[in-house]
Amino acid sequence: MNNKKCYITTPIYYPNAKPHVGTLYSTLIADVVARWHRLMGEDVRFVTGTDEHGQKIQEKAESLGLAPQAFVDSIVPAFKDMWNKYEISFDTFIRTTDTAHEQAVTAWIKKLQEQGDIYKSTYSGWYCVPCETFVNVGSDPIKNEQGQYLCPTCNRSLKEIEEESYFFRLSAYEDKLLKFYEEHPDFVTPRERLHEVVAFVKAGLKDLSISRKTVSWGIPFPGDPSHTVYVWADALNNYLSAVGYGQTSPEAQAEFAKWWPADVQVMAKDIVRFHAIYWPAFLMAAGLPLPKKLLVHGYVLTGQQKMSKSLGNAYDPGQLAEWYGVEQVRYYLMRQIPISQDGHFDLKDLEERINADLANNLGNLLNRTLTLALNNGLSTVNSPATYEATSAALRERCEEAYRLYWEEMNKGYFHIGLAGLWQFISEVNAYFHAQQPWVLAKKNPELFAEVIAAVCHSLNAIATMLWPIMPSKMTSLLASLGKRLELGTNYEPILRENAWTQSFTLTKQDEPLFVRPETHVLVEEQPVAPVSAPAQPAVPEIGIEDFAKVQLVVGTILSCEPVKGSEKLYKLQVDLGKLGMRQILSGVAQRLKPEDLIGKQEVFVANLKPRKMMGLESHGMMLLADNGEYLRPIVVDGKIDNGSTVK
Ligand code: ME8
């Protein structure tokens, strides 16, 4: 055991829908970090949970005719079950509706009130319900076709609000924050993300509204129960309340003293501002130390878009686990997506990685070694006193592989660490082939035993290093070598020193470690009902003769490019079959990418009078489905003649 402690957190997720691959990704990173530190014999506390208050949850529950508490109670088990399925080794699952959490938030606000950090005023401006954020629309707001303001983060409609509110004196912390960033350049990892934060703070911080008068689903604001605590002020405190903050018992106070400050806080880039600006300021105000590191990752993308429940492009991790196995998916996510960038989630890549990396490279190596050794009567493998040159070289590579892996894992660059480790696995395979142990078994049993010992030592180190990524698979790999991880042991010096002096007891595997997956195709899940679809204006009824005046035809979009000088417009060239080629302008550039449209067969209004926009003629109009949150082309199946009438 080493004497260090390590406190790791994930964001607490909104239980407005079930977990998806994006939320799994964050939680998995935190799990790998937690297991990595456990492997070093540290005392680890890993917290995840759900963010259950606020307007978004209140509106979603109302839309389903449920009380908010009943609604969140119905969703939270899906998170716990999914994390258990994916072997997420959390120690605490915090819910912001837990009494202890509510007490902690109340204690924190009272402290701020006492020291004059909170005052009452009026908030007047824009609010994004899906992001639960007050938005400064600035001088160049993003608008949709109906002129509604859109959220710069999620692109959905903003609501205008004007209400009495309690404010936190965030502006008073501007200089202290800047000084903190300067003194702690690794507070945010990767560092580039810190530059964005510094720029934001330097542009000037406004005081932050931390209460809502028109939202009833929240913690009552201390001293004024006609307000509730703003959901982010409530949620960020989970990191404190989960380890005993706000409780008076000596046990809780000792717990808090032991764990706080957090060592690693994992999140995606969408919520860095909350964690790197508001959160440290809240802690400074409470007189508490600041977290040591925010580990910020990019988005898991489907196509070009962030994978998200409300966009309807989120994949169910339960389905993936069924098709491919939990640990294969864990490996793929950690190996494929660079932590510092957005990464594409793609089934073909996933299948390829399972085949090439897991089944071929690692699984076969284990299988061939065990089969060959056991078939030649070698079940107890002892290390030789000295190794031949080639085996000694492999041992050096094993040490080096560990050093590189250790460095990258500590930095949070898991994909680089794994790429390096797979390079080593390939080298162990190459060594195995070059030594031809199947020939040695008969000709030179001593050297045969040495080669098997060298491969077993390599596999032992590989499985130990990979345990945080694939805990069950690596436990069974180790078991087939007669080994077991002893948690509480510090494996850092063991791996570093890499003494190839152990003996192994080999056992035949009941089944191969990894099997080649079948090919699957993902069908997108149905999007959840929009959380805040704007009310549709009443549309007067029309007769069939009115409808007949509209000429709807099928056409193929041959090209789509942005119109210079316009943020909104695309210029499309459309093949309308017998009606000819048309240039049609469409104001969807902020909501759709050209690749969403190019090559698609779509429905167009063909008899719209031509009109000029930005000096360009537009003759016709493209039809799109808009639910207020996302826009989709009405795609025809591609097999209808262009120019066909739609009626
Ligand atoms: O923001 N790719 O909750 P949330 C990668 N309750 N990560 C993704 C992702 C994607 N496509 N989609 C979601 C909230 N995530 C607040 C947090 S914390 C005090 C309060 C992950 O349910 C990622 O970690 O919207 C992101 O930051 C988080 O889910 C947002 O989860």
XYZ file of C-alpha atoms and ligand atoms in Angstrom:
678
model
C 0.000 0.000 0.000
C 1.298 3.461 -0.622
C 0.000 6.202 1.636
C -1.554 8.356 -1.040
C -5.251 9.029 -1.409
C -6.971 9.774 -4.682
C -10.429 11.334 -5.009
C -11.936 11.054 -8.508
C -15.256 12.384 -9.795
C -17.399 12.328 -12.945
C -19.961 14.990 -13.823
C -23.280 14.126 -12.258
C -25.612 13.505 -15.183
C -29.112 14.846 -15.738
C -31.486 11.924 -15.395
C -33.754 13.288 -18.125
C -32.918 10.241 -20.232
C -30.997 7.020 -19.899
C -27.169 6.912 -20.117
C -25.641 6.728 -23.592
C -22.212 6.158 -25.092
C -21.201 9.800 -24.481
C -21.928 9.682 -20.761
C -20.420 6.197 -20.603
C -17.198 7.580 -22.082
C -16.713 10.133 -19.256
C -17.601 7.617 -16.601
C -15.266 5.049 -18.113
C -12.350 7.495 -18.134
C -12.945 8.152 -14.434
C -13.146 4.405 -13.791
C -9.862 3.780 -15.577
C -8.210 6.579 -13.580
C -9.652 5.139 -10.349
C -8.459 1.629 -11.155
C -5.075 2.930 -12.277
C -4.571 4.576 -8.886
C -5.799 1.442 -7.102
C -3.174 -0.469 -9.033
C -0.607 1.811 -7.438
C -1.920 0.794 -4.035
C -3.579 4.171 -3.383
C -6.638 4.706 -1.259
C -9.207 5.670 -3.896
C -12.608 7.296 -3.605
C -14.584 7.378 -6.850
C -17.846 9.330 -6.991
C -20.477 9.563 -9.712
C -24.173 10.374 -9.568
C -27.144 12.292 -10.912
C -28.071 15.981 -11.092
C -31.768 15.854 -10.391
C -33.104 19.365 -9.809
C -33.850 22.272 -12.121
C -36.093 23.470 -14.886
C -35.171 20.818 -17.449
C -36.123 17.952 -15.154
C -39.179 19.817 -13.888
C -40.474 20.389 -17.439
C -39.700 16.841 -18.552
C -41.549 15.397 -15.565
C -44.496 17.726 -16.201
C -44.633 16.676 -19.853
C -44.993 13.074 -18.696
C -47.558 13.957 -16.038
C -45.211 12.829 -13.259
C -44.008 14.463 -10.054
C -40.294 15.356 -10.535
C -39.192 13.060 -7.703
C -41.138 10.127 -9.159
C -39.686 10.881 -12.602
C -36.039 10.945 -11.449
C -36.621 7.882 -9.282
C -37.727 6.071 -12.429
C -34.557 6.970 -14.384
C -31.776 6.777 -11.781
C -31.731 2.939 -11.636
C -30.908 2.907 -15.364
C -27.686 4.810 -14.575
C -26.725 2.559 -11.690
C -27.491 -0.578 -13.717
C -25.534 0.604 -16.733
C -22.505 1.566 -14.665
C -22.613 -1.792 -12.921
C -22.904 -3.586 -16.241
C -19.832 -1.705 -17.494
C -17.871 -2.541 -14.321
C -17.676 1.095 -13.242
C -16.140 0.765 -9.806
C -17.710 3.812 -8.147
C -17.621 3.990 -4.364
C -20.427 6.530 -3.987
C -23.421 7.280 -6.185
C -24.631 10.711 -5.178
C -28.070 12.092 -5.986
C -28.697 15.807 -5.520
C -32.027 14.909 -3.946
C -30.164 13.155 -1.091
C -30.840 14.919 2.202
C -27.134 15.138 3.084
C -26.459 16.883 -0.221
C -29.293 19.376 0.326
C -27.877 20.136 3.769
C -24.406 20.708 2.316
C -25.727 23.160 -0.305
C -27.688 25.012 2.379
C -24.604 25.213 4.640
C -22.480 26.513 1.752
C -24.965 29.258 0.802
C -25.391 30.335 4.426
C -21.635 30.762 4.713
C -21.557 32.921 1.602
C -24.505 34.974 2.864
C -22.773 35.591 6.183
C -19.663 36.909 4.518
C -21.563 39.192 2.134
C -20.883 37.259 -1.090
C -24.581 37.123 -2.017
C -27.036 39.931 -2.813
C -30.554 40.202 -4.244
C -31.270 41.836 -7.625
C -33.072 41.047 -10.886
C -31.871 38.781 -13.691
C -32.996 39.889 -17.047
C -31.764 38.038 -20.093
C -31.701 34.690 -21.865
C -31.712 31.156 -20.506
C -30.990 27.798 -22.135
C -33.095 25.119 -20.449
C -31.287 22.072 -21.962
C -27.933 23.451 -20.718
C -29.486 25.061 -17.611
C -27.394 28.148 -18.363
C -27.839 31.909 -18.350
C -26.665 32.977 -21.783
C -25.183 36.290 -22.749
C -26.334 36.533 -26.371
C -23.859 39.365 -27.042
C -23.874 41.722 -29.983
C -23.978 38.966 -32.624
C -26.598 36.482 -31.452
C -27.232 33.215 -33.258
C -30.832 33.083 -34.498
C -32.973 30.538 -36.292
C -35.205 31.207 -39.285
C -38.027 32.359 -37.047
C -35.676 34.897 -35.452
C -35.479 33.003 -32.145
C -32.183 33.242 -30.289
C -30.251 29.973 -30.125
C -27.866 28.684 -27.460
C -24.242 28.866 -28.672
C -23.461 25.553 -26.924
C -26.379 23.326 -27.937
C -28.018 25.359 -30.721
C -31.472 25.119 -29.191
C -33.948 27.964 -28.567
C -33.316 30.282 -25.638
C -35.998 31.577 -23.301
C -36.147 35.192 -22.239
C -36.523 35.574 -18.506
C -36.770 38.476 -16.130
C -36.979 37.538 -12.487
C -35.812 38.455 -9.038
C -32.682 36.505 -8.176
C -29.893 36.159 -5.659
C -26.464 36.809 -7.113
C -23.044 35.485 -6.171
C -20.269 38.114 -6.354
C -18.323 36.205 -8.997
C -16.743 39.415 -10.320
C -14.874 39.800 -7.018
C -12.958 36.585 -7.781
C -11.643 37.548 -11.201
C -8.112 38.450 -10.101
C -7.850 35.565 -7.658
C -8.854 33.138 -10.391
C -6.323 34.528 -12.854
C -3.595 34.289 -10.228
C -4.614 30.699 -9.488
C -4.449 29.679 -13.172
C -1.026 31.272 -13.470
C 0.281 29.388 -10.467
C -1.372 26.092 -11.511
C -0.923 25.696 -15.265
C -1.895 22.014 -15.018
C -5.184 22.701 -13.278
C -6.903 21.992 -16.591
C -5.642 19.102 -18.756
C -5.061 19.369 -21.691
C -3.523 22.808 -21.205
C -5.093 24.339 -24.315
C -8.436 24.220 -22.566
C -7.038 26.409 -19.807
C -6.197 29.109 -22.366
C -9.889 29.316 -23.305
C -10.808 29.649 -19.636
C -8.232 32.385 -19.005
C -9.469 34.328 -22.041
C -13.050 34.094 -20.788
C -12.130 35.383 -17.325
C -9.943 38.157 -18.734
C -12.897 39.361 -20.800
C -14.555 40.221 -17.464
C -16.786 38.198 -15.153
C -20.316 39.229 -14.291
C -21.898 38.284 -10.975
C -23.729 34.983 -11.240
C -27.417 34.440 -10.604
C -27.635 31.507 -8.178
C -31.364 31.285 -7.507
C -34.542 30.809 -9.584
C -37.882 32.213 -8.514
C -39.869 30.525 -11.281
C -38.456 27.027 -10.807
C -39.936 25.127 -7.904
C -38.003 21.844 -8.336
C -34.866 22.638 -6.384
C -33.369 23.172 -2.963
C -35.149 26.033 -1.136
C -32.888 29.075 -1.036
C -31.717 29.608 2.568
C -33.603 32.544 4.103
C -35.995 32.897 1.138
C -37.960 29.761 0.270
C -39.771 31.603 -2.541
C -36.564 30.916 -4.527
C -34.786 27.649 -5.262
C -31.016 27.258 -5.623
C -29.856 27.507 -9.275
C -29.211 23.969 -10.461
C -25.487 24.455 -11.206
C -24.830 26.026 -7.777
C -26.614 22.987 -6.361
C -24.898 20.395 -8.578
C -21.271 21.496 -8.266
C -21.522 21.064 -4.523
C -22.024 17.312 -4.976
C -18.247 16.957 -5.098
C -18.144 18.258 -1.519
C -21.275 16.682 -0.111
C -20.311 13.227 -1.420
C -17.381 13.214 0.998
C -19.083 14.639 4.059
C -19.129 18.447 3.647
C -21.840 20.232 5.599
C -22.281 17.450 8.146
C -21.466 18.091 11.782
C -20.596 14.569 12.968
C -16.895 13.987 13.706
C -16.929 11.015 11.278
C -18.174 13.170 8.417
C -15.665 15.886 9.216
C -12.816 13.372 9.286
C -14.066 11.947 5.989
C -14.067 15.374 4.398
C -10.606 16.198 5.759
C -9.337 12.921 4.320
C -10.696 13.236 0.783
C -10.985 16.923 -0.080
C -9.626 18.389 -2.356
C -10.508 16.211 -5.336
C -7.485 14.883 -7.230
C -9.022 14.297 -10.666
C -12.349 15.650 -11.922
C -13.377 14.244 -15.302
C -15.736 16.016 -17.718
C -16.247 16.915 -21.392
C -15.423 20.314 -22.796
C -19.076 21.494 -22.680
C -18.942 22.097 -18.941
C -15.397 23.350 -18.441
C -16.551 26.909 -17.777
C -18.646 25.755 -14.834
C -15.813 23.696 -13.403
C -12.853 25.944 -14.129
C -14.441 29.305 -13.281
C -17.595 29.097 -11.148
C -16.491 26.055 -9.187
C -13.086 27.382 -8.043
C -14.724 30.729 -7.211
C -17.372 28.935 -5.110
C -14.611 27.065 -3.287
C -12.531 30.190 -2.747
C -15.615 31.848 -1.268
C -16.115 28.868 1.045
C -12.446 29.003 2.088
C -11.770 25.527 0.709
C -8.805 24.202 -1.286
C -9.285 23.811 -5.032
C -9.307 20.526 -6.987
C -5.912 19.456 -8.258
C -6.810 18.572 -11.827
C -9.707 18.839 -14.261
C -9.329 16.164 -16.918
C -11.266 17.461 -19.904
C -12.112 15.318 -22.912
C -13.746 16.007 -26.265
C -17.042 14.713 -27.579
C -17.925 11.269 -28.825
C -19.380 12.021 -32.254
C -21.817 10.175 -34.459
C -21.226 11.452 -37.972
C -20.320 15.086 -37.471
C -22.494 15.659 -34.424
C -22.003 15.343 -30.695
C -23.683 12.161 -29.549
C -26.586 13.295 -27.420
C -29.940 11.934 -26.348
C -31.868 14.977 -27.412
C -30.356 14.918 -30.903
C -31.590 11.358 -31.288
C -28.171 10.045 -32.341
C -27.106 8.425 -29.083
C -26.338 4.721 -29.001
C -27.384 2.433 -26.232
C -24.368 0.992 -24.401
C -26.545 -1.949 -23.323
C -26.982 -3.000 -26.952
C -23.240 -2.677 -27.627
C -22.434 -4.770 -24.559
C -24.754 -7.486 -25.835
C -23.208 -7.510 -29.316
C -19.535 -7.113 -28.453
C -19.020 -7.597 -24.720
C -18.537 -4.908 -22.087
C -14.763 -4.943 -21.998
C -14.338 -4.883 -25.757
C -16.376 -1.647 -25.777
C -14.353 -0.281 -22.844
C -11.137 -0.985 -24.748
C -12.413 0.550 -27.975
C -13.524 3.806 -26.324
C -10.239 4.270 -24.488
C -8.087 3.242 -27.454
C -9.905 4.951 -30.266
C -10.861 8.374 -28.959
C -8.017 10.781 -28.269
C -8.778 12.411 -24.945
C -7.955 15.895 -26.149
C -10.109 15.813 -29.265
C -13.540 14.838 -30.476
C -13.620 11.250 -31.704
C -15.884 9.283 -33.983
C -17.745 6.317 -32.643
C -17.985 3.826 -35.438
C -19.074 0.188 -35.391
C -16.750 -0.843 -38.190
C -13.755 0.537 -36.270
C -14.975 -1.170 -33.122
C -15.261 -4.524 -34.901
C -11.856 -4.075 -36.472
C -10.208 -3.252 -33.147
C -11.730 -6.334 -31.527
C -10.507 -8.503 -34.381
C -7.048 -7.063 -34.823
C -6.008 -5.903 -31.361
C -7.900 -8.176 -29.021
C -8.648 -11.474 -30.785
C -5.559 -11.626 -33.056
C -2.784 -9.787 -31.323
C -3.404 -10.398 -27.636
C -5.879 -13.312 -27.498
C -3.968 -15.492 -29.966
C -0.659 -14.865 -28.230
C -2.096 -16.161 -24.974
C -3.853 -19.046 -26.654
C -0.816 -20.200 -28.653
C 1.470 -19.946 -25.631
C -0.825 -21.940 -23.355
C -1.601 -24.590 -25.956
C 2.014 -25.115 -26.934
C 3.300 -25.231 -23.351
C 0.581 -27.542 -22.065
C 0.735 -29.839 -25.109
C 4.429 -30.256 -24.377
C 3.898 -31.040 -20.718
C 4.994 -27.649 -19.472
C 2.421 -26.558 -16.894
C 4.792 -25.094 -14.304
C 7.039 -22.491 -15.840
C 10.101 -21.507 -13.845
C 12.378 -18.639 -14.759
C 15.886 -19.454 -15.891
C 18.823 -18.026 -13.931
C 19.883 -16.053 -17.005
C 18.159 -15.300 -20.269
C 19.501 -15.682 -23.800
C 20.178 -12.431 -25.665
C 16.840 -12.276 -27.497
C 14.835 -12.890 -24.326
C 16.929 -10.335 -22.431
C 16.143 -7.804 -25.172
C 12.444 -8.575 -24.804
C 12.715 -8.004 -21.087
C 14.253 -4.564 -21.681
C 11.421 -3.716 -24.072
C 8.932 -4.813 -21.439
C 10.440 -2.354 -18.971
C 10.427 0.404 -21.520
C 6.829 -0.346 -22.511
C 5.818 0.025 -18.882
C 7.643 3.340 -18.481
C 5.941 4.836 -21.553
C 2.552 3.490 -20.587
C 2.887 4.751 -17.023
C 3.765 8.247 -18.220
C 0.832 8.462 -20.622
C -1.675 6.981 -18.169
C -0.624 9.526 -15.555
C -1.110 12.335 -18.043
C -4.507 10.998 -19.020
C -3.391 10.218 -22.600
C -4.842 6.725 -22.520
C -5.038 6.257 -26.290
C -1.304 6.939 -26.643
C -0.492 4.647 -23.727
C -2.558 1.866 -25.292
C -1.069 2.370 -28.744
C 2.413 1.971 -27.212
C 1.388 -1.103 -25.276
C -0.016 -2.729 -28.423
C 3.267 -2.047 -30.137
C 4.884 -4.090 -27.370
C 2.305 -6.878 -27.738
C 3.194 -7.065 -31.448
C 6.846 -7.345 -30.480
C 6.085 -10.225 -28.106
C 4.278 -11.938 -30.985
C 7.263 -11.328 -33.255
C 9.598 -12.767 -30.599
C 7.383 -15.852 -30.262
C 7.469 -16.463 -34.026
C 11.176 -15.802 -34.374
C 12.033 -18.266 -31.599
C 9.908 -21.018 -33.172
C 9.105 -22.608 -29.794
C 7.193 -25.419 -31.564
C 10.558 -26.530 -32.975
C 12.431 -25.905 -29.703
C 9.945 -28.028 -27.749
C 11.540 -31.134 -29.228
C 15.053 -29.908 -29.997
C 15.958 -27.763 -27.023
C 13.552 -28.118 -24.067
C 15.582 -25.738 -21.902
C 15.376 -22.908 -24.377
C 11.732 -23.814 -25.021
C 10.984 -23.318 -21.318
C 12.839 -19.998 -21.349
C 10.861 -18.690 -24.330
C 7.596 -19.684 -22.671
C 8.764 -18.004 -19.431
C 9.663 -14.795 -21.307
C 6.239 -14.685 -22.968
C 4.502 -15.404 -19.638
C 6.386 -12.557 -17.957
C 5.447 -10.237 -20.801
C 1.798 -11.325 -20.649
C 1.811 -10.910 -16.886
C 3.000 -7.307 -17.174
C 0.615 -6.596 -20.061
C -2.397 -7.961 -18.164
C -1.499 -5.958 -15.052
C -1.185 -2.771 -17.074
C -4.437 -3.456 -18.903
C -6.426 -4.340 -15.815
C -7.829 -0.795 -15.407
C -9.190 -0.987 -18.972
C -10.475 -4.601 -19.046
C -10.647 -5.770 -15.424
C -12.440 -9.115 -15.871
C -10.640 -10.210 -19.029
C -7.259 -9.398 -17.521
C -8.187 -11.160 -14.284
C -8.889 -14.295 -16.309
C -5.743 -13.867 -18.392
C -3.734 -13.680 -15.172
C -5.613 -16.691 -13.787
C -4.544 -18.774 -16.774
C -0.932 -17.927 -15.807
C -1.696 -18.853 -12.203
C -1.608 -15.213 -11.058
C -4.004 -12.924 -9.220
C -3.855 -9.180 -8.668
C -3.628 -8.218 -5.030
C -5.320 -4.859 -4.719
C -3.632 -2.804 -2.042
C -0.232 -3.771 -3.456
C 1.694 -1.003 -5.160
C 2.363 -2.402 -8.634
C 4.352 0.625 -9.734
C 7.746 -0.559 -8.413
C 6.923 -4.151 -9.395
C 6.268 -3.195 -12.998
C 9.135 -0.710 -13.077
C 11.707 -3.149 -11.742
C 10.320 -5.872 -13.982
C 12.182 -8.746 -12.309
C 11.637 -11.766 -14.534
C 12.008 -14.210 -11.694
C 8.509 -15.504 -11.176
C 7.078 -18.923 -11.847
C 3.733 -19.540 -13.521
C 1.216 -22.333 -13.308
C -0.521 -22.573 -16.649
C -4.138 -23.609 -17.042
C -6.028 -24.248 -20.240
C -8.676 -21.623 -20.984
C -12.276 -22.850 -21.039
C -12.977 -20.443 -23.869
C -10.877 -17.977 -25.847
C -10.322 -14.624 -24.184
C -11.769 -12.685 -27.144
C -13.941 -13.942 -29.965
C -14.302 -12.346 -33.361
C -17.479 -10.300 -33.376
C -20.286 -10.594 -35.865
C -20.970 -7.537 -37.972
C -23.793 -5.337 -36.733
C -25.564 -2.240 -37.954
C -26.810 0.324 -35.506
C -30.322 1.594 -35.812
C -30.596 5.001 -34.230
C -32.803 5.180 -31.180
C -35.871 7.314 -31.349
C -35.124 10.734 -29.930
C -36.755 11.524 -26.607
C -39.598 14.013 -26.688
C -38.193 17.537 -26.956
C -37.656 19.058 -23.566
C -38.695 22.538 -24.490
C -40.255 22.519 -27.930
C -41.583 25.996 -28.545
C -45.390 26.202 -28.694
C -46.570 25.904 -32.292
C -48.562 28.912 -33.461
C -52.124 28.006 -34.495
C -52.206 27.378 -38.267
C -55.533 28.064 -40.027
C -57.185 25.170 -41.853
C -56.980 25.108 -45.656
C -58.951 23.349 -48.342
C -57.462 20.774 -50.732
C -57.591 23.404 -53.480
C -55.151 25.557 -51.437
C -52.800 22.623 -51.000
C -52.992 21.846 -54.728
C -51.439 25.248 -55.420
C -48.150 24.018 -53.944
C -46.015 22.031 -56.371
C -43.968 19.544 -54.350
C -41.364 17.529 -56.230
C -38.497 15.187 -55.530
C -34.960 16.369 -56.309
C -31.343 15.401 -55.600
C -29.009 17.877 -53.891
C -25.887 17.867 -56.037
C -23.925 20.485 -54.144
C -24.203 22.621 -51.051
C -21.920 25.479 -50.149
C -22.043 28.375 -47.694
C -23.029 31.761 -49.129
C -20.224 34.301 -48.637
C -21.113 36.990 -46.106
C -24.009 35.016 -44.597
C -23.825 32.846 -41.487
C -27.142 31.213 -42.272
C -27.430 30.548 -45.972
C -26.415 27.584 -48.075
C -26.496 27.642 -51.868
C -27.798 24.332 -53.206
C -27.721 23.034 -56.772
C -30.643 20.687 -57.118
C -31.561 18.293 -59.889
C -35.361 18.467 -60.242
C -35.497 15.989 -63.145
C -37.823 17.168 -65.892
C -38.044 20.595 -64.219
C -34.281 20.998 -64.710
C -31.485 22.178 -62.456
C -32.311 24.717 -59.815
C -30.329 27.002 -57.533
C -32.070 27.058 -54.156
C -30.923 28.980 -51.084
C -31.680 27.567 -47.677
C -31.133 29.233 -44.276
C -29.946 26.164 -42.384
C -26.172 26.680 -42.273
C -26.144 26.972 -38.491
C -28.071 23.771 -37.976
C -26.977 21.367 -40.714
C -23.633 20.506 -42.268
C -23.229 20.344 -46.087
C -22.592 16.588 -45.748
C -26.043 16.205 -44.151
C -27.486 17.348 -47.478
C -25.152 16.591 -50.401
C -26.274 13.563 -52.386
C -29.608 13.325 -50.561
C -32.896 13.026 -52.381
C -35.321 15.471 -50.829
C -38.703 17.132 -51.276
C -38.803 20.703 -52.673
C -41.438 23.356 -53.297
C -40.881 23.935 -56.994
C -43.368 26.720 -57.776
C -42.206 29.263 -55.218
C -41.603 32.643 -56.894
C -37.861 33.178 -57.420
C -36.366 35.695 -55.012
C -32.951 37.186 -54.343
C -30.986 36.764 -51.116
C -27.455 38.153 -50.640
C -27.498 38.973 -54.347
C -28.202 35.365 -55.373
C -31.385 34.004 -56.878
C -33.214 31.244 -55.095
C -35.853 29.356 -57.065
C -37.648 26.894 -54.817
C -37.540 25.756 -51.232
C -36.282 22.650 -49.466
C -38.603 20.965 -46.960
C -37.142 20.011 -43.577
C -38.530 18.536 -40.407
C -38.022 20.844 -37.415
C -39.097 19.933 -33.906
C -37.739 23.147 -32.429
C -34.615 21.390 -31.253
C -33.140 19.696 -34.278
C -33.617 19.861 -37.963
C -33.643 16.874 -40.306
C -33.877 16.582 -44.068
C -36.990 14.723 -45.241
C -34.989 12.143 -47.090
C -36.593 10.116 -49.853
C -35.144 6.641 -50.314
C -33.038 7.601 -53.334
C -34.920 5.404 -55.790
C -37.551 7.841 -57.027
C -37.054 9.732 -60.288
C -36.095 13.340 -59.753
C -39.002 15.593 -60.692
C -41.646 13.144 -59.360
C -44.602 14.921 -57.829
C -45.316 14.603 -54.116
C -49.041 14.814 -53.379
O -23.954 18.783 -17.863
N -19.217 12.856 -25.674
O -25.054 16.852 -17.235
P -25.231 16.089 -18.611
C -18.497 12.893 -24.537
N -25.636 17.844 -14.915
N -19.032 13.127 -23.319
C -20.350 13.316 -23.265
C -21.173 13.279 -24.422
C -20.539 13.036 -25.675
N -21.206 12.939 -26.816
N -22.438 13.496 -24.052
C -22.423 13.659 -22.698
C -24.534 18.094 -17.034
N -21.169 13.546 -22.221
C -24.603 18.526 -15.604
C -23.254 18.268 -14.949
S -21.634 18.345 -12.814
C -21.624 19.179 -11.399
C -23.176 18.733 -13.518
C -20.742 13.605 -20.810
O -26.124 14.935 -18.334
C -19.644 14.627 -20.576
O -18.962 14.321 -19.404
O -25.603 17.025 -19.690
C -20.423 15.901 -20.363
O -19.626 16.888 -19.727
C -21.537 15.373 -19.509
O -21.831 14.064 -20.044
C -22.779 16.226 -19.528
O -23.780 15.500 -18.878
